[in-house]
Tab-separated table of C-alpha atoms in Angstrom:
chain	number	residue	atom	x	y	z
A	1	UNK	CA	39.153	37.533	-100.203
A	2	UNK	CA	38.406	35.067	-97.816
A	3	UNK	CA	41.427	34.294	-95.782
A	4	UNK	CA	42.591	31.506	-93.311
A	5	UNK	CA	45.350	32.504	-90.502
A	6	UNK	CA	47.034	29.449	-88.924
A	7	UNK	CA	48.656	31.417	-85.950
A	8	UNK	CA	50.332	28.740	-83.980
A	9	UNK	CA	51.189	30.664	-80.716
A	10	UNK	CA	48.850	32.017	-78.015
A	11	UNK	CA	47.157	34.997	-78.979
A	12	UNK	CA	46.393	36.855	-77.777
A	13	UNK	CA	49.398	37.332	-75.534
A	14	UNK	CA	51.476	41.067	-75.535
A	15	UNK	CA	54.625	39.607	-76.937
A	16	UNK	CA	56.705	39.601	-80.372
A	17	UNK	CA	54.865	37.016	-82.702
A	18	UNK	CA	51.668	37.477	-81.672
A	19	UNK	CA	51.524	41.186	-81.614
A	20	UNK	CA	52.346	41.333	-85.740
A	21	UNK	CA	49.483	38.427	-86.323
A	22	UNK	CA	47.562	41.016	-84.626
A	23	UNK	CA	48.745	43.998	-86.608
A	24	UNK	CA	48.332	42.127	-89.995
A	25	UNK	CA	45.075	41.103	-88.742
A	26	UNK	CA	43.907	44.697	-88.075
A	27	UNK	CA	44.940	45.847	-91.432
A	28	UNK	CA	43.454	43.353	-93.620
A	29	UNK	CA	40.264	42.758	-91.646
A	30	UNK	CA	40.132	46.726	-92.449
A	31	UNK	CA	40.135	46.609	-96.082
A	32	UNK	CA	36.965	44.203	-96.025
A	33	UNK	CA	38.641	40.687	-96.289
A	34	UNK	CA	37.138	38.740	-94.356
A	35	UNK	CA	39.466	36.474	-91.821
A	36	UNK	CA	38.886	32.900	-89.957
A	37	UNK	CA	41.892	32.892	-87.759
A	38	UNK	CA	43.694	29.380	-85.810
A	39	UNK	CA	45.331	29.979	-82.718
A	40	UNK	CA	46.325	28.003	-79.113
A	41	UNK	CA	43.876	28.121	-76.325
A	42	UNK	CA	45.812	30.966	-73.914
A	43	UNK	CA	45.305	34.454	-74.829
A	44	UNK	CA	43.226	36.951	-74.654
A	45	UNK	CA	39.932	38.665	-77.120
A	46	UNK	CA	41.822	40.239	-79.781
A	47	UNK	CA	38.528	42.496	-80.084
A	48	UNK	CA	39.071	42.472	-84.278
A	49	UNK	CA	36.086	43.076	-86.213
A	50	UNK	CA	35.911	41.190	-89.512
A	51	UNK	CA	38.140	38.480	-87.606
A	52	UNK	CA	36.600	34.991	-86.831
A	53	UNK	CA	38.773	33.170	-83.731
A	54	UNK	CA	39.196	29.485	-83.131
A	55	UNK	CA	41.078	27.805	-80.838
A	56	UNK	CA	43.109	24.314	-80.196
A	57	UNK	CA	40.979	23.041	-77.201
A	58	UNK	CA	42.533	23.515	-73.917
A	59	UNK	CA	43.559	20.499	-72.876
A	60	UNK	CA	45.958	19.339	-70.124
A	61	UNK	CA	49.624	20.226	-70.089
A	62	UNK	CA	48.686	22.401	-73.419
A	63	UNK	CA	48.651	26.306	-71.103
A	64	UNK	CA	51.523	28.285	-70.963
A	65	UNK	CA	53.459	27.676	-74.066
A	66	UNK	CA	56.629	29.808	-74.251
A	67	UNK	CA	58.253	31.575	-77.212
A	68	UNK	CA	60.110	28.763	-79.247
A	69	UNK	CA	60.136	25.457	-79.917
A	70	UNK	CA	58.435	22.890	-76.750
A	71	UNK	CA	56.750	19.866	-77.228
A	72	UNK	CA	53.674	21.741	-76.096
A	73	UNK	CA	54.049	23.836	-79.043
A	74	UNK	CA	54.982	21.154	-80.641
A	75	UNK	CA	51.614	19.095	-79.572
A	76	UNK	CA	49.437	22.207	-80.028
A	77	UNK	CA	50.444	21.962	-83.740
A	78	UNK	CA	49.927	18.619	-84.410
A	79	UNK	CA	46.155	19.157	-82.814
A	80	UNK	CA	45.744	22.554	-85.290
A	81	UNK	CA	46.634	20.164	-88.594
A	82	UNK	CA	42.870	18.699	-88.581
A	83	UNK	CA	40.965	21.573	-86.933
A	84	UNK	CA	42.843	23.177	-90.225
A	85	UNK	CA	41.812	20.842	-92.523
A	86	UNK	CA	38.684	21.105	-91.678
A	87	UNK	CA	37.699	24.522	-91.889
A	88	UNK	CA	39.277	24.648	-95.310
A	89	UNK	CA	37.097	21.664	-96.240
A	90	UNK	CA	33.850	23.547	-94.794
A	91	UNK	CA	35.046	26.830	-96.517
A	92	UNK	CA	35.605	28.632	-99.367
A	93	UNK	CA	38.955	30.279	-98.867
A	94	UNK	CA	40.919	31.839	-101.568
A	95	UNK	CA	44.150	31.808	-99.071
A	96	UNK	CA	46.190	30.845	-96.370
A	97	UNK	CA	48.692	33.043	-93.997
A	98	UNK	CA	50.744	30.405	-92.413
A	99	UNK	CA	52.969	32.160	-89.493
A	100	UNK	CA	56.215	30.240	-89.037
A	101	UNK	CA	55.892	26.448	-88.641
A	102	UNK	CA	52.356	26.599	-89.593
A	103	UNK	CA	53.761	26.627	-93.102
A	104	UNK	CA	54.556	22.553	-93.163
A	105	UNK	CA	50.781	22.533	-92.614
A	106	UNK	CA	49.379	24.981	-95.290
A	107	UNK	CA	51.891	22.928	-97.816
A	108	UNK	CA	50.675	19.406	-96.415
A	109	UNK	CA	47.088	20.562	-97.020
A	110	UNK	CA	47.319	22.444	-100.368
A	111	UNK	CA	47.195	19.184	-102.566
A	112	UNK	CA	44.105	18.345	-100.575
A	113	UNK	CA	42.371	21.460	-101.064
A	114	UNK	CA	43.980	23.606	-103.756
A	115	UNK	CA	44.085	26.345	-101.382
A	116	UNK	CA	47.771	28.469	-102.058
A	117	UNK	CA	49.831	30.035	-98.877
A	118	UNK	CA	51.729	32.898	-97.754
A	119	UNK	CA	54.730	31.979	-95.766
A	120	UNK	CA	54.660	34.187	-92.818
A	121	UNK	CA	58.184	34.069	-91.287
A	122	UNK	CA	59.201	35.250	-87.929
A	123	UNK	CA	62.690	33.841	-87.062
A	124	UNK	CA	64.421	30.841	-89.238
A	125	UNK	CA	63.129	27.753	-87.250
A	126	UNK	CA	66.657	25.637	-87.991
A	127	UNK	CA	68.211	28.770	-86.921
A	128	UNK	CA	66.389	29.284	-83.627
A	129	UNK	CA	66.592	25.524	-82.635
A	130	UNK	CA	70.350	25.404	-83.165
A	131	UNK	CA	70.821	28.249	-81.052
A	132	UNK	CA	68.697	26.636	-78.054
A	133	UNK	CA	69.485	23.332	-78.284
A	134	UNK	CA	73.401	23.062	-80.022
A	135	UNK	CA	71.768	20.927	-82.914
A	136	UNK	CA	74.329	18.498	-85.189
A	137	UNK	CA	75.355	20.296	-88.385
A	138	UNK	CA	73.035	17.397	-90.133
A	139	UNK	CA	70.285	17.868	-88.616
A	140	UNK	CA	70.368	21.411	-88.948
A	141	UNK	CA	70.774	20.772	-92.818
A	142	UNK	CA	67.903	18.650	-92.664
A	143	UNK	CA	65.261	21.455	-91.257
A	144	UNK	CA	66.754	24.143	-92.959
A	145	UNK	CA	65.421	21.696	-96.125
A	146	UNK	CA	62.269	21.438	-94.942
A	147	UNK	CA	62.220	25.146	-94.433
A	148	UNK	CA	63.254	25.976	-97.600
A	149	UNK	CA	60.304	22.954	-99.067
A	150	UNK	CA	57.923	25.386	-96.998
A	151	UNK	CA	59.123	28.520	-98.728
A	152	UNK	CA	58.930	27.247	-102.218
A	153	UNK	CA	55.140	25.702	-101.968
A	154	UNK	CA	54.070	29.231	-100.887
A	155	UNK	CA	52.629	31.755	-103.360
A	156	UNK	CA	54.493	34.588	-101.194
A	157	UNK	CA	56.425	34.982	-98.222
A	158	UNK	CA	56.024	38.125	-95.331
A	159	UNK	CA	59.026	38.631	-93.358
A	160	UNK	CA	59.917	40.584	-90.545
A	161	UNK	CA	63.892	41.476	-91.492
A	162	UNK	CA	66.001	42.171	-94.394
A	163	UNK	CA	67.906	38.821	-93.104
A	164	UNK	CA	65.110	36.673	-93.402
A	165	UNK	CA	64.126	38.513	-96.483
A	166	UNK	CA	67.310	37.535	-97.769
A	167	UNK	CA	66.951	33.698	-96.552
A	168	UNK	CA	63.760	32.902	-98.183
A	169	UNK	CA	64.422	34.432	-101.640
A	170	UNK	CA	67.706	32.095	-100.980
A	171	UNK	CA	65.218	28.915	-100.591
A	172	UNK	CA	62.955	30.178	-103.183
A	173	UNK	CA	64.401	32.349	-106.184
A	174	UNK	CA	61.577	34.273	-107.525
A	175	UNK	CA	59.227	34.267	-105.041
A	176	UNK	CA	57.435	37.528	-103.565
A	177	UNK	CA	58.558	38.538	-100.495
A	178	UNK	CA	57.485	41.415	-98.806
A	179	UNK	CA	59.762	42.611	-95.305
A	180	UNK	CA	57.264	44.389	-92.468
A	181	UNK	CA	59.325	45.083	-90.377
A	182	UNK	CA	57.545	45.882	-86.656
A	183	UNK	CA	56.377	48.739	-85.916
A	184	UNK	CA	56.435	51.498	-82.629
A	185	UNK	CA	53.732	50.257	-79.890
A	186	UNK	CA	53.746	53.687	-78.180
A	187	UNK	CA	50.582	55.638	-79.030
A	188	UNK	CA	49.528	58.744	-77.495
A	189	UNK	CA	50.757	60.902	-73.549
A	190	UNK	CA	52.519	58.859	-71.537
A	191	UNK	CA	51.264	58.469	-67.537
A	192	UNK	CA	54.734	57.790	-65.386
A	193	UNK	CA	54.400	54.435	-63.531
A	194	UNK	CA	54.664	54.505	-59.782
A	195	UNK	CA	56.735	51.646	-59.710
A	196	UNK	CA	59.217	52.870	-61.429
A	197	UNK	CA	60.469	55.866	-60.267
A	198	UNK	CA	64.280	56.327	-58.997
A	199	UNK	CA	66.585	59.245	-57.956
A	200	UNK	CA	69.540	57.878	-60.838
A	201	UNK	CA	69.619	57.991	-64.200
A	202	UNK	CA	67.903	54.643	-65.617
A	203	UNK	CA	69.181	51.619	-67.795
A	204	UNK	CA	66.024	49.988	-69.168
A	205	UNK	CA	65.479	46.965	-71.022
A	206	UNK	CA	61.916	45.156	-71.578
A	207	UNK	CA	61.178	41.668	-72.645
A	208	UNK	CA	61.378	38.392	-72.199
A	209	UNK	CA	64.234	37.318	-70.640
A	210	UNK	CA	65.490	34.358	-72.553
A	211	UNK	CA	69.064	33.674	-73.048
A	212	UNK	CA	68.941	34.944	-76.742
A	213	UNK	CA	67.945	38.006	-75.439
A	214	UNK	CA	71.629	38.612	-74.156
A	215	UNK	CA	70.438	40.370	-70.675
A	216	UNK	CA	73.169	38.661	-68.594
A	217	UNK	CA	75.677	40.333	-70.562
A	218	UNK	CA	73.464	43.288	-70.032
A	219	UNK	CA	74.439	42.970	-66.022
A	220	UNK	CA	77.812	42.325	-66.650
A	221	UNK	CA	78.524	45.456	-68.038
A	222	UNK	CA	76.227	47.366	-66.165
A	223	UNK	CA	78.660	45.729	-63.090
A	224	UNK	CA	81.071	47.270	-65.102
A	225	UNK	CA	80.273	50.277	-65.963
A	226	UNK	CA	81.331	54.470	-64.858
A	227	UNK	CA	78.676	56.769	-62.675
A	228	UNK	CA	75.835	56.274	-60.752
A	229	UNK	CA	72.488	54.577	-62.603
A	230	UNK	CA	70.115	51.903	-61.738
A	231	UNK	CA	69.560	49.299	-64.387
A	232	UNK	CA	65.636	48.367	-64.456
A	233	UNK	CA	64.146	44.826	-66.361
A	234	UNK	CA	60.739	44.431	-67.189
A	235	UNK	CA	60.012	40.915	-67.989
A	236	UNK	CA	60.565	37.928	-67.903
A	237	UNK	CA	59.177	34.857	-66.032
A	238	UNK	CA	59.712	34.010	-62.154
A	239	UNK	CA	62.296	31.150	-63.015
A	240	UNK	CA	64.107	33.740	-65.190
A	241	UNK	CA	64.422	36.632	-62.788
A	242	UNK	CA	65.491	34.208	-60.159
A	243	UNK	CA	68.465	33.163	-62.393
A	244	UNK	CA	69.065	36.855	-63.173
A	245	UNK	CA	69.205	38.184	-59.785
A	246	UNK	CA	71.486	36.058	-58.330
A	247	UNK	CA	73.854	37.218	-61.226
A	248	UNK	CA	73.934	40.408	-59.776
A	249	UNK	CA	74.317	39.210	-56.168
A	250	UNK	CA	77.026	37.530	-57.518
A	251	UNK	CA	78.664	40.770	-59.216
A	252	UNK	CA	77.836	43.024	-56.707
A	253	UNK	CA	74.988	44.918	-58.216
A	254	UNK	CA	71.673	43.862	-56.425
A	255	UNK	CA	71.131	47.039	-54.702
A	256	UNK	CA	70.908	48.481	-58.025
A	257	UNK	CA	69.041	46.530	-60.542
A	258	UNK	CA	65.464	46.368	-60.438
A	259	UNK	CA	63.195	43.386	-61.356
A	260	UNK	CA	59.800	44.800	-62.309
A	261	UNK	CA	58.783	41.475	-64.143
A	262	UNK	CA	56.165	41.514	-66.729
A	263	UNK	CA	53.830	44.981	-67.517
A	264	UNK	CA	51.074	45.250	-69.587
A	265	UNK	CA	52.472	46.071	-73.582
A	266	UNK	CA	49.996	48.968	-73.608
A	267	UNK	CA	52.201	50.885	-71.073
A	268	UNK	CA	55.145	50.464	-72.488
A	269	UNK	CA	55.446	54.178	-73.190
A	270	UNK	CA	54.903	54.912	-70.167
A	271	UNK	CA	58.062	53.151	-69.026
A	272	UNK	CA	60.127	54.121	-71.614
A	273	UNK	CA	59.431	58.062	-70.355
A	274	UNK	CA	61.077	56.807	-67.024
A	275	UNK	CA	64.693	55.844	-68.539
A	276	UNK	CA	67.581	57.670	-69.520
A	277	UNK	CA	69.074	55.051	-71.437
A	278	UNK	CA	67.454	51.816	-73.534
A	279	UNK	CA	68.923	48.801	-74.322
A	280	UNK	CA	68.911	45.369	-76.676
A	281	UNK	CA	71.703	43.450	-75.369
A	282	UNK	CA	70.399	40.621	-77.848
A	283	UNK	CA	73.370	37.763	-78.500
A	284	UNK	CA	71.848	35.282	-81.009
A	285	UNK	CA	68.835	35.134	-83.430
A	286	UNK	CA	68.321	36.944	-87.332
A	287	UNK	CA	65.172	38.858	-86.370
A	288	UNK	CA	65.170	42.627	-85.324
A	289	UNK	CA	63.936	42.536	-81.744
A	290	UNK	CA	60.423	44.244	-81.729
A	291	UNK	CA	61.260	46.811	-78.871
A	292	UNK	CA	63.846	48.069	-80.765
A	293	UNK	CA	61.132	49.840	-82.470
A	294	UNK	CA	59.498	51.293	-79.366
A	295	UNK	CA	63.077	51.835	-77.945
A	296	UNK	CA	63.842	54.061	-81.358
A	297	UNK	CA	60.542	55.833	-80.945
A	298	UNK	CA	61.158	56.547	-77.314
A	299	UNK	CA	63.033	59.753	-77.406
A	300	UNK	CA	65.783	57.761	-75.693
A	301	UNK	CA	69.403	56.865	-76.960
A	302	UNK	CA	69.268	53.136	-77.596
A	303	UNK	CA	72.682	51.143	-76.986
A	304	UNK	CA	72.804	48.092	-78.422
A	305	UNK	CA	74.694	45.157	-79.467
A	306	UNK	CA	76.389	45.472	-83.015
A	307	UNK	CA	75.157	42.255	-84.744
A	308	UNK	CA	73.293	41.751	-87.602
A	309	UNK	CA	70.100	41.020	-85.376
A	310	UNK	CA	70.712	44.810	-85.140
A	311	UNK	CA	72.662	46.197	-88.027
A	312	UNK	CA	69.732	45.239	-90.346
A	313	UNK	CA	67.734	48.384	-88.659
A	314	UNK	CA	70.445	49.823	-86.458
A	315	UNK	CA	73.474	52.230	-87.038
A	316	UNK	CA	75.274	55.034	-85.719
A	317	UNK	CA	73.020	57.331	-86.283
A	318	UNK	CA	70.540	56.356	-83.954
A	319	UNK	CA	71.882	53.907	-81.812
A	320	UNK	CA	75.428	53.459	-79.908
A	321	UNK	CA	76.165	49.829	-81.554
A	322	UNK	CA	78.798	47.344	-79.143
A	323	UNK	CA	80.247	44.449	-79.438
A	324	UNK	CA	78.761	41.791	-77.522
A	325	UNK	CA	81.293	41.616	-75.158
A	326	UNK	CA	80.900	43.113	-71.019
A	327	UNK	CA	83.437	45.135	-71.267
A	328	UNK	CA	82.213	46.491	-74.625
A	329	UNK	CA	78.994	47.615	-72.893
A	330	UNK	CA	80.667	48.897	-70.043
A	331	UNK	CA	81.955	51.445	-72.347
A	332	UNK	CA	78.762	52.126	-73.989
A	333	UNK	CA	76.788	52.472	-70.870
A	334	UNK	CA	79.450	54.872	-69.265
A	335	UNK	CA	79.301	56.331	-72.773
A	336	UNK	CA	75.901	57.501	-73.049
A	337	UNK	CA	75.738	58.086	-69.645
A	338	UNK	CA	78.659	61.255	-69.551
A	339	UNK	CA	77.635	62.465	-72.475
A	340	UNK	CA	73.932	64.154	-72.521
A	341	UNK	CA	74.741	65.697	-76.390
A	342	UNK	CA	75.480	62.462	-77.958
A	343	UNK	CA	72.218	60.892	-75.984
A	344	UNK	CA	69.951	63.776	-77.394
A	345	UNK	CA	71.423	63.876	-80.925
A	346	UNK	CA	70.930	59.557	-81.318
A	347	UNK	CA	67.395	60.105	-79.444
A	348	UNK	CA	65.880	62.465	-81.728
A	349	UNK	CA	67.506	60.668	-85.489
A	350	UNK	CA	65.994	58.167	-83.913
A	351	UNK	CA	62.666	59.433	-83.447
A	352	UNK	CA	62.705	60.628	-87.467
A	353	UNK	CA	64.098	57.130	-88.372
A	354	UNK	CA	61.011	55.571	-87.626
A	355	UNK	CA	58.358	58.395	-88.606
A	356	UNK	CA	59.772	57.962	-91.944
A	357	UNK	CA	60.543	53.603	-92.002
A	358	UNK	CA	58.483	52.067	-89.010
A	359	UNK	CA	55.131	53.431	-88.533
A	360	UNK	CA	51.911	51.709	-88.601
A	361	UNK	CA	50.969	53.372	-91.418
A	362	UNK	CA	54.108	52.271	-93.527
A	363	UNK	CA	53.762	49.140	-92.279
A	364	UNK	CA	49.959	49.322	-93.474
A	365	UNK	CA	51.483	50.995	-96.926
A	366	UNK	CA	53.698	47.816	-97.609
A	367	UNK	CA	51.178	44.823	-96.473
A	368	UNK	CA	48.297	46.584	-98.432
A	369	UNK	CA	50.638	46.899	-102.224
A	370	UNK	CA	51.631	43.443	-101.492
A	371	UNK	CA	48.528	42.350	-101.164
A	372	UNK	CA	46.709	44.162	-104.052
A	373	UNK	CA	49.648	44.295	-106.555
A	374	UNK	CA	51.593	41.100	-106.140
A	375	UNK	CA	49.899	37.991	-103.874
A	376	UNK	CA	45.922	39.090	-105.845
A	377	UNK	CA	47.732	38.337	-109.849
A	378	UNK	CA	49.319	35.413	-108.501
A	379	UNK	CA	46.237	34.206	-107.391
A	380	UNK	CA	44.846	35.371	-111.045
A	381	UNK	CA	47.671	33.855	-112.695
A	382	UNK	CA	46.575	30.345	-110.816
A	383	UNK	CA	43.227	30.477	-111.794
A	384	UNK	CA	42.072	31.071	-108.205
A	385	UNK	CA	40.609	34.579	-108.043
A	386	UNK	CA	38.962	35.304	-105.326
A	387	UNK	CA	35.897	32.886	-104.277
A	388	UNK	CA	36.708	30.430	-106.835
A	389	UNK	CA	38.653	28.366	-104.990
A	390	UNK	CA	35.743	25.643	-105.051
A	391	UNK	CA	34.585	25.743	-108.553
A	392	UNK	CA	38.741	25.387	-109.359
A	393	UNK	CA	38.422	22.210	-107.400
């Protein structure tokens, strides 16, 4: 097939979103279909053969758009609509992969152009801006409306939870949906980093350091917690570490946490090797955090916070689960940190967990059935085989 990716996010950039567009890119510019892909201006080369990149031009004020809703993001969409419409009016595409609130733009263009849509969801958008912004109970009813509108113009959805799984077939009865979850991003020996190397055991958690992400209750209970360890964070922008350090001048702990800021996603194995301990302290959100996946694969125990953000993938088999609470991870931490059985015992279940569930090539597995047994007869079904789409218009 001939397939159209509106990617609304910088790409390439090493961070959550972008990394699965990249993954789903991989695989199904693999199996010969041949991809045009829409993106922001910031990022880097993906490097994908079979994959054809444009970009929304650069244009003032439009760099540096963070995870979430902005009005740069917000801008940079409105911009991708025409360059959208378009390429599907100069090509013959049999489909569209909308990611997130690219959707409202595959379903505004499909009367125009027949061309059908999967529904590519990464976090519930009504969801995501109630959490950040404290919306009115109305006007969260009103997106989560146009959210569900999105889900049932689609041909299929791709999620990256059970929860969200569960959400769309809630908007849309009887629609496909297929869950890929994220997958490990360590690959191959690991080199130990030279700036991270400490005489205590090590707390680690890596990425961004938004307030969903729950790291100032991280530093509360580390404040908290039993024994000697150094709690390490790699991530995060200046603004953020600022806010976070003062925290733990405030509680006492500065001498012992350690802001690394941002590292290249490629050695993220490497400083996973350096901790004792990982964690995802995350407070808010429906997605499963993509480190957890790295974390699991890490050969380290994982503590983390016992929500369903977590509970989808997580339980006490291969992770020490908390309440979100500082005293609750106080316990954990001093938890995992006296006992070196328990630590081993989660560490390696976790390390079969995702051999069996969350490897590339189950993740692979599940995008490739979807794709030949499911979203190619619905496309039968509509009369729009592949490289049709024209003559059907």
């Amino acid at each position: 097939m001939r397939i159209l990716i509106l990617a609304p996010q910088p790409f390439f950039v090493p961070r959550g979103t972008p990394i699965a567009v990249r993954a789903l890119m991989k695989v199904l510019a693999a199996q010969g279909h041949q991809i045009d892909a829409i993106c922001f201006a910031e990022g880097g080369d993906p490097d994908i053969p079979g994959v054809r990149l444009s970009r929304v031009p650069a244009l003032p004020g439009l760099r540096a758009v963070p995870p979430g809703f902005s009005l740069k993001k917000a801008t940079c969409d409105a911009i991708m609509l025409p360059m959208a419409a378009w390429r599907l009016w100069r090509g013959d595409f049999d489909l569209v992969i909308a990611v997130e609130e690219a959707a409202f733009l595959a379903l505004a263009l499909k009367p125009l152009f027949g061309v059908p849509y999967i529904y590519d969801v990464d976090s519930s958008i009504p969801e995501q801006l109630s959490d950040k912004f404290s919306l009115p109970g109305w006007l969260t009813g009103l997106l989560s409306r146009a959210e569900a509108r999105g889900a049932r113009g689609a041909i299929g959805a791709i999620t990256c939870c059970r929860a969200l799984e569960v959400l769309i077939k809630g908007y849309a009865p009887g629609l496909p949906v297929q869950t890929l979850e994220d997958v490990t991003l360590i690959s191959g020996a690991t080199t130990p980093p030279g700036d991270c190397s400490f005489a205590e055991p090590v707390i680690m958690y890596i990425g961004n350091l938004e307030s969903y992400q729950g790291v100032d209750l991280l530093i509360r209970g580390f404040a908290r917690s039993e024994g000697l360890a150094r709690l390490v964070i790699i991530g995060g922008t200046p603004s953020h570490i600022d806010d976070l350090r003062t925290l733990a001048v405030e509680l006492g702990v500065a001498d012992r946490v350690s802001f690394l800021g941002p590292r290249p996603v490629e050695r993220i194995g490497d400083y996973l090797s350096q901790a004792d301990i990982v964690v995802s302290p995350r407070t808010q959100g429906r997605n499963t955090p993509m480190k957890v996946y790295s974390y699991l694969d890490s050969g380290r125990p994982l503590l983390a916070t016992r929500l369903p953000t977590h509970t989808q993938v997580l339980d006490d088999d291969i992770a020490l689960l908390v309440d979100p609470t500082p005293e609750d991870m106080a316990r954990g931490i001093t938890t995992l940190l006296s006992d070196s059985a328990r630590r081993n015992k989660l560490a390696e279940q976790a390390r079969r967990r995702v051999a069996a569930e969350f490897s590339p090539e189950a993740f692979k597995r599940k995008l490739t059935l979807f794709m030949e047994n499911i979203i190619a007869t619905r496309l039968e079904k509509r009369d729009l085989a592949p490289h049709q789409t024209h003559a059907a218009k």
